[in-house]
Amino acid sequence: MSTLEIKDLHVTVETEDGAKEILKGVTLTIKDGETHAIMGPNGSGKSTLAYTIAGHPKYTVTGGEILLDGEDVLEMSVDERARAGLFLAMQYPVEIPGVSVANFLRTARTAIDGEAPKLRTWVKEVNAAMEANGLDATFSQRSVNEGFSGGEKKRHEIAQLGLLNPKVAVLDETDSGLDIDALKVVSEGVNRFAANGDKGVLLITHYTRILRYIKPDFVHVFVNGRIAEQGGPELADQLEAEGYDKYIKAAV
Ligand code: ADP
Ligand code: MG
Ligand code: MG
């Protein structure tokens, strides 16, 4: 059982002209078994929301709350958030030269479980995760994200998702830059995760394309640091037909 509650969240970033408010009161509850899609134009604050949930130090919470099963997420370090069951797949995953995918995954899993996974079963798990995401077995010996294609980065993120088995996954534009084959593989990975039943998914996307493969229970339109509209999957169809214009005009 897990519930992620975001209540009236206000977030600023430091700019040359001082603090700028990016999130202007975001309220959203993701219960287990639910997939929520956040859709919105570039610059509306979607990544800011993802990074704030994960605890990126660049973002300052000036108001509101984030609770995971009633626990105050904002009081937790980045590591504690991961241990508590939060997972973020970043829009632009970072390179970690000199650290192999295999070592990175093992370290992450060890940090979350509090003990190292048994080597023999772990190697099998990693190989299965690579295969499930259409990655060659030798892929796990490469440095994390170094020289990865856009598709490889996203496949790797979804392999991580499967191996780390969080409670709530925040996926920031996991669909961007993917060709149709990679999009299907990545979507299947997310669907496998969501099919566990007690998992929450927050799927951030700019395009409706991925929603042909991942069916959200709820769709939220995100504009100018706020949720401008919410609905069911039919809202995604409406956005596909009409775009964000009407919401952008209403937000200014
Ligand atoms: P999205 O993911 O929806 O495209 P972001 O969360 O990346 O939006 O950005 C939201 C807004 O915050 C943008 O206007 C962006 O320029 C601004 N922003 C984000 N980080 C910073 C920063 N470090 N300094 C200045 N502005 C920032
Ligand atoms: Mg407010
Ligand atoms: Mg973004």
PDB file of C-alpha atoms and ligand atoms in Angstrom:
ATOM      1  CA  MET A   1       0.000   0.000   0.000  1.00  0.00           C
ATOM      2  CA  SER A   2       1.345   3.413  -0.831  1.00  0.00           C
ATOM      3  CA  THR A   3       0.004   6.893  -1.399  1.00  0.00           C
ATOM      4  CA  LEU A   4       1.976   9.909  -2.571  1.00  0.00           C
ATOM      5  CA  GLU A   5       0.289  13.163  -1.591  1.00  0.00           C
ATOM      6  CA  ILE A   6       1.407  16.515  -2.936  1.00  0.00           C
ATOM      7  CA  LYS A   7      -0.382  19.374  -1.219  1.00  0.00           C
ATOM      8  CA  ASP A   8      -0.292  22.997  -2.387  1.00  0.00           C
ATOM      9  CA  LEU A   9       3.367  22.718  -3.330  1.00  0.00           C
ATOM     10  CA  HIS A  10       5.241  25.934  -3.988  1.00  0.00           C
ATOM     11  CA  VAL A  11       8.816  25.769  -5.289  1.00  0.00           C
ATOM     12  CA  THR A  12      11.352  28.411  -6.252  1.00  0.00           C
ATOM     13  CA  VAL A  13      14.718  28.338  -8.017  1.00  0.00           C
ATOM     14  CA  GLU A  14      17.528  30.807  -7.514  1.00  0.00           C
ATOM     15  CA  THR A  15      18.132  32.920 -10.622  1.00  0.00           C
ATOM     16  CA  GLU A  16      20.360  35.921 -11.324  1.00  0.00           C
ATOM     17  CA  ASP A  17      17.359  38.135 -10.520  1.00  0.00           C
ATOM     18  CA  GLY A  18      16.670  36.352  -7.226  1.00  0.00           C
ATOM     19  CA  ALA A  19      14.262  33.566  -6.347  1.00  0.00           C
ATOM     20  CA  LYS A  20      11.746  32.733  -9.053  1.00  0.00           C
ATOM     21  CA  GLU A  21       8.611  30.797  -8.208  1.00  0.00           C
ATOM     22  CA  ILE A  22       8.189  27.849 -10.599  1.00  0.00           C
ATOM     23  CA  LEU A  23       5.556  25.719  -8.863  1.00  0.00           C
ATOM     24  CA  LYS A  24       2.615  27.833  -7.712  1.00  0.00           C
ATOM     25  CA  GLY A  25       0.503  25.501  -5.651  1.00  0.00           C
ATOM     26  CA  VAL A  26       0.408  21.936  -6.984  1.00  0.00           C
ATOM     27  CA  THR A  27      -1.992  19.462  -5.390  1.00  0.00           C
ATOM     28  CA  LEU A  28      -2.036  15.846  -6.526  1.00  0.00           C
ATOM     29  CA  THR A  29      -2.632  12.474  -4.868  1.00  0.00           C
ATOM     30  CA  ILE A  30      -1.367   9.231  -6.382  1.00  0.00           C
ATOM     31  CA  LYS A  31      -2.826   6.158  -4.757  1.00  0.00           C
ATOM     32  CA  ASP A  32      -1.384   2.710  -5.278  1.00  0.00           C
ATOM     33  CA  GLY A  33      -2.473   1.053  -8.461  1.00  0.00           C
ATOM     34  CA  GLU A  34      -2.950   4.433 -10.132  1.00  0.00           C
ATOM     35  CA  THR A  35      -1.143   5.833 -13.143  1.00  0.00           C
ATOM     36  CA  HIS A  36      -1.270   9.606 -13.465  1.00  0.00           C
ATOM     37  CA  ALA A  37      -0.077  11.444 -16.563  1.00  0.00           C
ATOM     38  CA  ILE A  38       1.102  15.030 -16.296  1.00  0.00           C
ATOM     39  CA  MET A  39       1.062  16.757 -19.645  1.00  0.00           C
ATOM     40  CA  GLY A  40       2.070  20.291 -20.399  1.00  0.00           C
ATOM     41  CA  PRO A  41       4.032  22.672 -22.576  1.00  0.00           C
ATOM     42  CA  ASN A  42       7.777  23.195 -22.257  1.00  0.00           C
ATOM     43  CA  GLY A  43       8.771  25.349 -19.318  1.00  0.00           C
ATOM     44  CA  SER A  44       5.580  24.746 -17.355  1.00  0.00           C
ATOM     45  CA  GLY A  45       7.453  23.225 -14.389  1.00  0.00           C
ATOM     46  CA  LYS A  46       7.018  19.491 -14.973  1.00  0.00           C
ATOM     47  CA  SER A  47      10.680  18.633 -14.401  1.00  0.00           C
ATOM     48  CA  THR A  48      10.748  20.963 -11.406  1.00  0.00           C
ATOM     49  CA  LEU A  49       7.972  18.877  -9.852  1.00  0.00           C
ATOM     50  CA  ALA A  50       9.887  15.634 -10.575  1.00  0.00           C
ATOM     51  CA  TYR A  51      13.158  16.961  -9.157  1.00  0.00           C
ATOM     52  CA  THR A  52      11.418  18.363  -6.087  1.00  0.00           C
ATOM     53  CA  ILE A  53       9.865  14.967  -5.324  1.00  0.00           C
ATOM     54  CA  ALA A  54      13.316  13.379  -5.681  1.00  0.00           C
ATOM     55  CA  GLY A  55      14.976  16.023  -3.499  1.00  0.00           C
ATOM     56  CA  HIS A  56      17.230  17.889  -5.918  1.00  0.00           C
ATOM     57  CA  PRO A  57      19.017  20.641  -3.921  1.00  0.00           C
ATOM     58  CA  LYS A  58      18.512  23.256  -6.660  1.00  0.00           C
ATOM     59  CA  TYR A  59      14.812  23.551  -5.814  1.00  0.00           C
ATOM     60  CA  THR A  60      13.543  25.267  -2.677  1.00  0.00           C
ATOM     61  CA  VAL A  61      10.138  24.341  -1.297  1.00  0.00           C
ATOM     62  CA  THR A  62       8.554  27.520   0.022  1.00  0.00           C
ATOM     63  CA  GLY A  63       5.158  26.052   0.834  1.00  0.00           C
ATOM     64  CA  GLY A  64       3.096  22.901   0.881  1.00  0.00           C
ATOM     65  CA  GLU A  65       3.802  19.267   1.625  1.00  0.00           C
ATOM     66  CA  ILE A  66       4.846  15.982   0.038  1.00  0.00           C
ATOM     67  CA  LEU A  67       3.808  12.883   1.982  1.00  0.00           C
ATOM     68  CA  LEU A  68       4.509   9.232   1.203  1.00  0.00           C
ATOM     69  CA  ASP A  69       2.179   7.047   3.261  1.00  0.00           C
ATOM     70  CA  GLY A  70       1.851   9.958   5.639  1.00  0.00           C
ATOM     71  CA  GLU A  71       5.632  10.390   6.071  1.00  0.00           C
ATOM     72  CA  ASP A  72       7.098  13.821   5.385  1.00  0.00           C
ATOM     73  CA  VAL A  73       9.168  13.382   2.211  1.00  0.00           C
ATOM     74  CA  LEU A  74      10.535  16.934   2.383  1.00  0.00           C
ATOM     75  CA  GLU A  75      12.313  16.029   5.633  1.00  0.00           C
ATOM     76  CA  MET A  76      14.083  13.116   3.927  1.00  0.00           C
ATOM     77  CA  SER A  77      17.495  13.147   2.209  1.00  0.00           C
ATOM     78  CA  VAL A  78      17.701  11.980  -1.403  1.00  0.00           C
ATOM     79  CA  ASP A  79      18.855   8.528  -0.194  1.00  0.00           C
ATOM     80  CA  GLU A  80      16.059   8.290   2.350  1.00  0.00           C
ATOM     81  CA  ARG A  81      13.515   9.083  -0.354  1.00  0.00           C
ATOM     82  CA  ALA A  82      14.845   6.224  -2.491  1.00  0.00           C
ATOM     83  CA  ARG A  83      14.757   3.877   0.512  1.00  0.00           C
ATOM     84  CA  ALA A  84      11.214   4.996   1.279  1.00  0.00           C
ATOM     85  CA  GLY A  85      10.231   3.824  -2.214  1.00  0.00           C
ATOM     86  CA  LEU A  86      10.434   6.845  -4.505  1.00  0.00           C
ATOM     87  CA  PHE A  87      12.060   6.493  -7.924  1.00  0.00           C
ATOM     88  CA  LEU A  88      12.819   9.193 -10.469  1.00  0.00           C
ATOM     89  CA  ALA A  89      13.714   8.558 -14.093  1.00  0.00           C
ATOM     90  CA  MET A  90      15.190  11.877 -15.163  1.00  0.00           C
ATOM     91  CA  GLN A  91      14.488  13.662 -18.429  1.00  0.00           C
ATOM     92  CA  TYR A  92      18.236  14.061 -18.950  1.00  0.00           C
ATOM     93  CA  PRO A  93      19.995  11.188 -17.143  1.00  0.00           C
ATOM     94  CA  VAL A  94      23.521  12.062 -15.965  1.00  0.00           C
ATOM     95  CA  GLU A  95      26.707  10.371 -17.114  1.00  0.00           C
ATOM     96  CA  ILE A  96      28.813   8.632 -14.477  1.00  0.00           C
ATOM     97  CA  PRO A  97      32.154   7.922 -16.160  1.00  0.00           C
ATOM     98  CA  GLY A  98      34.091   4.992 -14.673  1.00  0.00           C
ATOM     99  CA  VAL A  99      31.040   3.444 -12.976  1.00  0.00           C
ATOM    100  CA  SER A 100      29.626   0.442 -14.802  1.00  0.00           C
ATOM    101  CA  VAL A 101      25.903  -0.105 -15.135  1.00  0.00           C
ATOM    102  CA  ALA A 102      26.289  -3.378 -13.194  1.00  0.00           C
ATOM    103  CA  ASN A 103      28.058  -1.701 -10.256  1.00  0.00           C
ATOM    104  CA  PHE A 104      25.721   1.260 -10.274  1.00  0.00           C
ATOM    105  CA  LEU A 105      22.637  -0.961 -10.130  1.00  0.00           C
ATOM    106  CA  ARG A 106      24.124  -3.142  -7.376  1.00  0.00           C
ATOM    107  CA  THR A 107      25.054  -0.094  -5.291  1.00  0.00           C
ATOM    108  CA  ALA A 108      21.583   1.387  -5.731  1.00  0.00           C
ATOM    109  CA  ARG A 109      19.874  -1.865  -4.786  1.00  0.00           C
ATOM    110  CA  THR A 110      22.183  -2.304  -1.770  1.00  0.00           C
ATOM    111  CA  ALA A 111      21.394   1.225  -0.577  1.00  0.00           C
ATOM    112  CA  ILE A 112      17.669   0.577  -0.850  1.00  0.00           C
ATOM    113  CA  ASP A 113      17.599  -2.924   0.687  1.00  0.00           C
ATOM    114  CA  GLY A 114      20.207  -2.191   3.362  1.00  0.00           C
ATOM    115  CA  GLU A 115      22.169  -5.270   2.257  1.00  0.00           C
ATOM    116  CA  ALA A 116      23.888  -6.378  -0.913  1.00  0.00           C
ATOM    117  CA  PRO A 117      21.877  -8.701  -3.152  1.00  0.00           C
ATOM    118  CA  LYS A 118      23.162 -12.277  -3.436  1.00  0.00           C
ATOM    119  CA  LEU A 119      25.552 -12.252  -6.358  1.00  0.00           C
ATOM    120  CA  ARG A 120      24.282 -15.285  -8.238  1.00  0.00           C
ATOM    121  CA  THR A 121      20.603 -14.334  -8.268  1.00  0.00           C
ATOM    122  CA  TRP A 122      21.518 -10.682  -8.815  1.00  0.00           C
ATOM    123  CA  VAL A 123      23.461 -11.382 -12.018  1.00  0.00           C
ATOM    124  CA  LYS A 124      20.452 -13.313 -13.304  1.00  0.00           C
ATOM    125  CA  GLU A 125      18.126 -10.461 -12.377  1.00  0.00           C
ATOM    126  CA  VAL A 126      20.326  -7.893 -14.111  1.00  0.00           C
ATOM    127  CA  ASN A 127      20.635 -10.005 -17.251  1.00  0.00           C
ATOM    128  CA  ALA A 128      16.866 -10.511 -17.320  1.00  0.00           C
ATOM    129  CA  ALA A 129      16.299  -6.761 -16.907  1.00  0.00           C
ATOM    130  CA  MET A 130      18.717  -6.008 -19.763  1.00  0.00           C
ATOM    131  CA  GLU A 131      17.005  -8.533 -22.002  1.00  0.00           C
ATOM    132  CA  ALA A 132      13.520  -7.292 -21.109  1.00  0.00           C
ATOM    133  CA  ASN A 133      14.549  -3.806 -22.197  1.00  0.00           C
ATOM    134  CA  GLY A 134      16.207  -4.878 -25.409  1.00  0.00           C
ATOM    135  CA  LEU A 135      19.742  -4.246 -24.125  1.00  0.00           C
ATOM    136  CA  ASP A 136      22.678  -6.530 -24.873  1.00  0.00           C
ATOM    137  CA  ALA A 137      24.151  -8.423 -21.867  1.00  0.00           C
ATOM    138  CA  THR A 138      27.480  -6.591 -22.396  1.00  0.00           C
ATOM    139  CA  PHE A 139      25.615  -3.312 -21.841  1.00  0.00           C
ATOM    140  CA  SER A 140      25.944  -3.718 -18.061  1.00  0.00           C
ATOM    141  CA  GLN A 141      29.748  -3.350 -18.364  1.00  0.00           C
ATOM    142  CA  ARG A 142      29.504   0.114 -19.926  1.00  0.00           C
ATOM    143  CA  SER A 143      29.855   3.339 -17.916  1.00  0.00           C
ATOM    144  CA  VAL A 144      26.489   4.715 -16.813  1.00  0.00           C
ATOM    145  CA  ASN A 145      24.977   6.855 -19.579  1.00  0.00           C
ATOM    146  CA  GLU A 146      28.377   7.565 -21.146  1.00  0.00           C
ATOM    147  CA  GLY A 147      27.915   7.580 -24.897  1.00  0.00           C
ATOM    148  CA  PHE A 148      24.471   6.011 -24.533  1.00  0.00           C
ATOM    149  CA  SER A 149      22.026   6.844 -27.287  1.00  0.00           C
ATOM    150  CA  GLY A 150      18.792   8.534 -26.231  1.00  0.00           C
ATOM    151  CA  GLY A 151      17.018   5.198 -26.470  1.00  0.00           C
ATOM    152  CA  GLU A 152      19.681   3.356 -24.437  1.00  0.00           C
ATOM    153  CA  LYS A 153      19.423   5.936 -21.656  1.00  0.00           C
ATOM    154  CA  LYS A 154      15.682   5.431 -21.379  1.00  0.00           C
ATOM    155  CA  ARG A 155      15.890   1.630 -21.630  1.00  0.00           C
ATOM    156  CA  HIS A 156      18.483   1.723 -18.852  1.00  0.00           C
ATOM    157  CA  GLU A 157      16.182   3.870 -16.680  1.00  0.00           C
ATOM    158  CA  ILE A 158      13.384   1.340 -17.108  1.00  0.00           C
ATOM    159  CA  ALA A 159      15.770  -1.557 -16.355  1.00  0.00           C
ATOM    160  CA  GLN A 160      16.562   0.309 -13.109  1.00  0.00           C
ATOM    161  CA  LEU A 161      12.863   0.698 -12.383  1.00  0.00           C
ATOM    162  CA  GLY A 162      12.373  -3.069 -12.671  1.00  0.00           C
ATOM    163  CA  LEU A 163      15.397  -3.912 -10.517  1.00  0.00           C
ATOM    164  CA  LEU A 164      14.837  -1.334  -7.777  1.00  0.00           C
ATOM    165  CA  ASN A 165      11.110  -2.016  -7.509  1.00  0.00           C
ATOM    166  CA  PRO A 166      10.034   1.254  -5.846  1.00  0.00           C
ATOM    167  CA  LYS A 167       6.553   2.088  -4.540  1.00  0.00           C
ATOM    168  CA  VAL A 168       6.074   5.162  -6.692  1.00  0.00           C
ATOM    169  CA  ALA A 169       7.827   5.868  -9.986  1.00  0.00           C
ATOM    170  CA  VAL A 170       8.148   9.379 -11.367  1.00  0.00           C
ATOM    171  CA  LEU A 171       9.038   9.188 -15.060  1.00  0.00           C
ATOM    172  CA  ASP A 172      10.063  12.495 -16.581  1.00  0.00           C
ATOM    173  CA  GLU A 173       9.655  12.473 -20.379  1.00  0.00           C
ATOM    174  CA  THR A 174      10.799   8.880 -20.588  1.00  0.00           C
ATOM    175  CA  ASP A 175       9.260   8.893 -24.058  1.00  0.00           C
ATOM    176  CA  SER A 176      11.176  11.816 -25.524  1.00  0.00           C
ATOM    177  CA  GLY A 177      13.585  10.978 -28.324  1.00  0.00           C
ATOM    178  CA  LEU A 178      12.477   7.354 -28.609  1.00  0.00           C
ATOM    179  CA  ASP A 179      11.812   5.596 -31.877  1.00  0.00           C
ATOM    180  CA  ILE A 180       8.729   3.416 -32.006  1.00  0.00           C
ATOM    181  CA  ASP A 181      10.520   0.176 -31.031  1.00  0.00           C
ATOM    182  CA  ALA A 182      12.178   1.759 -27.993  1.00  0.00           C
ATOM    183  CA  LEU A 183       8.893   3.444 -27.056  1.00  0.00           C
ATOM    184  CA  LYS A 184       7.161   0.051 -27.020  1.00  0.00           C
ATOM    185  CA  VAL A 185       9.909  -1.576 -24.939  1.00  0.00           C
ATOM    186  CA  VAL A 186       9.953   1.280 -22.443  1.00  0.00           C
ATOM    187  CA  SER A 187       6.137   1.317 -22.221  1.00  0.00           C
ATOM    188  CA  GLU A 188       6.050  -2.424 -21.636  1.00  0.00           C
ATOM    189  CA  GLY A 189       8.568  -1.975 -18.813  1.00  0.00           C
ATOM    190  CA  VAL A 190       6.389   0.670 -17.180  1.00  0.00           C
ATOM    191  CA  ASN A 191       3.282  -1.481 -17.656  1.00  0.00           C
ATOM    192  CA  ARG A 192       5.059  -4.485 -16.093  1.00  0.00           C
ATOM    193  CA  PHE A 193       5.917  -2.333 -13.097  1.00  0.00           C
ATOM    194  CA  ALA A 194       2.403  -0.883 -12.827  1.00  0.00           C
ATOM    195  CA  ALA A 195       0.869  -4.370 -13.154  1.00  0.00           C
ATOM    196  CA  ASN A 196       2.239  -5.220  -9.693  1.00  0.00           C
ATOM    197  CA  GLY A 197      -0.970  -3.570  -8.550  1.00  0.00           C
ATOM    198  CA  ASP A 198       0.239  -1.703  -5.497  1.00  0.00           C
ATOM    199  CA  LYS A 199       2.434   0.721  -7.446  1.00  0.00           C
ATOM    200  CA  GLY A 200       1.942   4.359  -8.262  1.00  0.00           C
ATOM    201  CA  VAL A 201       3.142   5.908 -11.518  1.00  0.00           C
ATOM    202  CA  LEU A 202       3.540   9.605 -12.288  1.00  0.00           C
ATOM    203  CA  LEU A 203       4.204   9.816 -16.006  1.00  0.00           C
ATOM    204  CA  ILE A 204       5.339  13.228 -17.190  1.00  0.00           C
ATOM    205  CA  THR A 205       5.131  13.776 -20.898  1.00  0.00           C
ATOM    206  CA  HIS A 206       4.957  16.482 -23.504  1.00  0.00           C
ATOM    207  CA  TYR A 207       3.323  14.306 -26.168  1.00  0.00           C
ATOM    208  CA  THR A 208       0.279  12.046 -26.137  1.00  0.00           C
ATOM    209  CA  ARG A 209       2.123   9.358 -28.123  1.00  0.00           C
ATOM    210  CA  ILE A 210       3.209   7.260 -25.108  1.00  0.00           C
ATOM    211  CA  LEU A 211      -0.380   7.220 -23.812  1.00  0.00           C
ATOM    212  CA  ARG A 212      -1.253   4.829 -26.625  1.00  0.00           C
ATOM    213  CA  TYR A 213       0.887   2.259 -24.795  1.00  0.00           C
ATOM    214  CA  ILE A 214       0.527   3.292 -21.159  1.00  0.00           C
ATOM    215  CA  LYS A 215      -3.076   3.900 -20.160  1.00  0.00           C
ATOM    216  CA  PRO A 216      -3.330   6.517 -17.433  1.00  0.00           C
ATOM    217  CA  ASP A 217      -6.187   6.522 -14.917  1.00  0.00           C
ATOM    218  CA  PHE A 218      -5.919  10.297 -14.604  1.00  0.00           C
ATOM    219  CA  VAL A 219      -4.551  13.048 -16.845  1.00  0.00           C
ATOM    220  CA  HIS A 220      -3.473  16.440 -15.500  1.00  0.00           C
ATOM    221  CA  VAL A 221      -2.765  19.439 -17.678  1.00  0.00           C
ATOM    222  CA  PHE A 222       0.152  21.372 -16.266  1.00  0.00           C
ATOM    223  CA  VAL A 223       0.563  25.032 -17.229  1.00  0.00           C
ATOM    224  CA  ASN A 224       2.596  27.802 -15.640  1.00  0.00           C
ATOM    225  CA  GLY A 225       3.398  25.900 -12.439  1.00  0.00           C
ATOM    226  CA  ARG A 226      -0.132  24.707 -11.771  1.00  0.00           C
ATOM    227  CA  ILE A 227      -2.554  21.974 -12.690  1.00  0.00           C
ATOM    228  CA  ALA A 228      -4.944  23.746 -15.041  1.00  0.00           C
ATOM    229  CA  GLU A 229      -7.259  20.823 -15.737  1.00  0.00           C
ATOM    230  CA  GLN A 230      -7.710  17.223 -14.744  1.00  0.00           C
ATOM    231  CA  GLY A 231      -9.657  14.361 -16.156  1.00  0.00           C
ATOM    232  CA  GLY A 232      -9.513  10.803 -17.391  1.00  0.00           C
ATOM    233  CA  PRO A 233      -7.773   9.385 -20.471  1.00  0.00           C
ATOM    234  CA  GLU A 234     -10.209  11.280 -22.709  1.00  0.00           C
ATOM    235  CA  LEU A 235      -8.423  14.496 -21.703  1.00  0.00           C
ATOM    236  CA  ALA A 236      -5.282  13.229 -23.477  1.00  0.00           C
ATOM    237  CA  ASP A 237      -7.309  12.712 -26.650  1.00  0.00           C
ATOM    238  CA  GLN A 238      -8.639  16.236 -26.370  1.00  0.00           C
ATOM    239  CA  LEU A 239      -5.085  17.595 -25.932  1.00  0.00           C
ATOM    240  CA  GLU A 240      -3.941  15.640 -28.965  1.00  0.00           C
ATOM    241  CA  ALA A 241      -6.660  17.310 -31.019  1.00  0.00           C
ATOM    242  CA  GLU A 242      -6.540  20.818 -29.544  1.00  0.00           C
ATOM    243  CA  GLY A 243      -3.080  21.297 -28.000  1.00  0.00           C
ATOM    244  CA  TYR A 244      -2.359  23.393 -24.932  1.00  0.00           C
ATOM    245  CA  ASP A 245      -3.332  26.789 -26.365  1.00  0.00           C
ATOM    246  CA  LYS A 246      -6.577  27.192 -24.509  1.00  0.00           C
ATOM    247  CA  TYR A 247      -4.915  26.447 -21.160  1.00  0.00           C
ATOM    248  CA  ILE A 248      -1.916  28.679 -21.871  1.00  0.00           C
ATOM    249  CA  LYS A 249      -4.218  31.598 -22.753  1.00  0.00           C
ATOM    250  CA  ALA A 250      -6.268  31.067 -19.596  1.00  0.00           C
ATOM    251  CA  ALA A 251      -3.100  30.934 -17.441  1.00  0.00           C
ATOM    252  CA  VAL A 252      -1.753  34.369 -18.420  1.00  0.00           C
TER     253      VAL A 252
HETATM  254  P1  ADP B   1       9.304  21.607 -18.036  1.00  0.00           P
HETATM  255  O1  ADP B   1       9.917  20.352 -17.513  1.00  0.00           O
HETATM  256  O2  ADP B   1       7.806  21.629 -17.926  1.00  0.00           O
HETATM  257  O3  ADP B   1       9.752  21.926 -19.426  1.00  0.00           O
HETATM  258  P2  ADP B   1      11.004  22.932 -16.071  1.00  0.00           P
HETATM  259  O4  ADP B   1      10.557  22.468 -14.738  1.00  0.00           O
HETATM  260  O5  ADP B   1      12.244  22.340 -16.651  1.00  0.00           O
HETATM  261  O6  ADP B   1       9.785  22.821 -17.108  1.00  0.00           O
HETATM  262  O7  ADP B   1      11.201  24.509 -16.030  1.00  0.00           O
HETATM  263  C1  ADP B   1      10.166  25.374 -15.580  1.00  0.00           C
HETATM  264  C2  ADP B   1      10.617  26.795 -15.593  1.00  0.00           C
HETATM  265  O8  ADP B   1      11.608  27.004 -14.603  1.00  0.00           O
HETATM  266  C3  ADP B   1      11.250  27.248 -16.907  1.00  0.00           C
HETATM  267  O9  ADP B   1      10.802  28.542 -17.184  1.00  0.00           O
HETATM  268  C4  ADP B   1      12.723  27.216 -16.612  1.00  0.00           C
HETATM  269  O10 ADP B   1      13.417  28.148 -17.401  1.00  0.00           O
HETATM  270  C5  ADP B   1      12.734  27.591 -15.154  1.00  0.00           C
HETATM  271  N1  ADP B   1      13.915  27.085 -14.455  1.00  0.00           N
HETATM  272  C6  ADP B   1      14.153  25.814 -14.088  1.00  0.00           C
HETATM  273  N2  ADP B   1      15.329  25.699 -13.472  1.00  0.00           N
HETATM  274  C7  ADP B   1      15.845  26.953 -13.452  1.00  0.00           C
HETATM  275  C8  ADP B   1      17.060  27.554 -12.960  1.00  0.00           C
HETATM  276  N3  ADP B   1      17.987  26.834 -12.336  1.00  0.00           N
HETATM  277  N4  ADP B   1      17.235  28.869 -13.135  1.00  0.00           N
HETATM  278  C9  ADP B   1      16.313  29.617 -13.753  1.00  0.00           C
HETATM  279  N5  ADP B   1      15.175  29.155 -14.219  1.00  0.00           N
HETATM  280  C10 ADP B   1      14.936  27.844 -14.092  1.00  0.00           C
HETATM  281 MG    MG B   2      -0.995  28.233  -2.796  1.00  0.00          MG
HETATM  282 MG    MG B   3      11.047  18.916 -18.340  1.00  0.00          MG
END
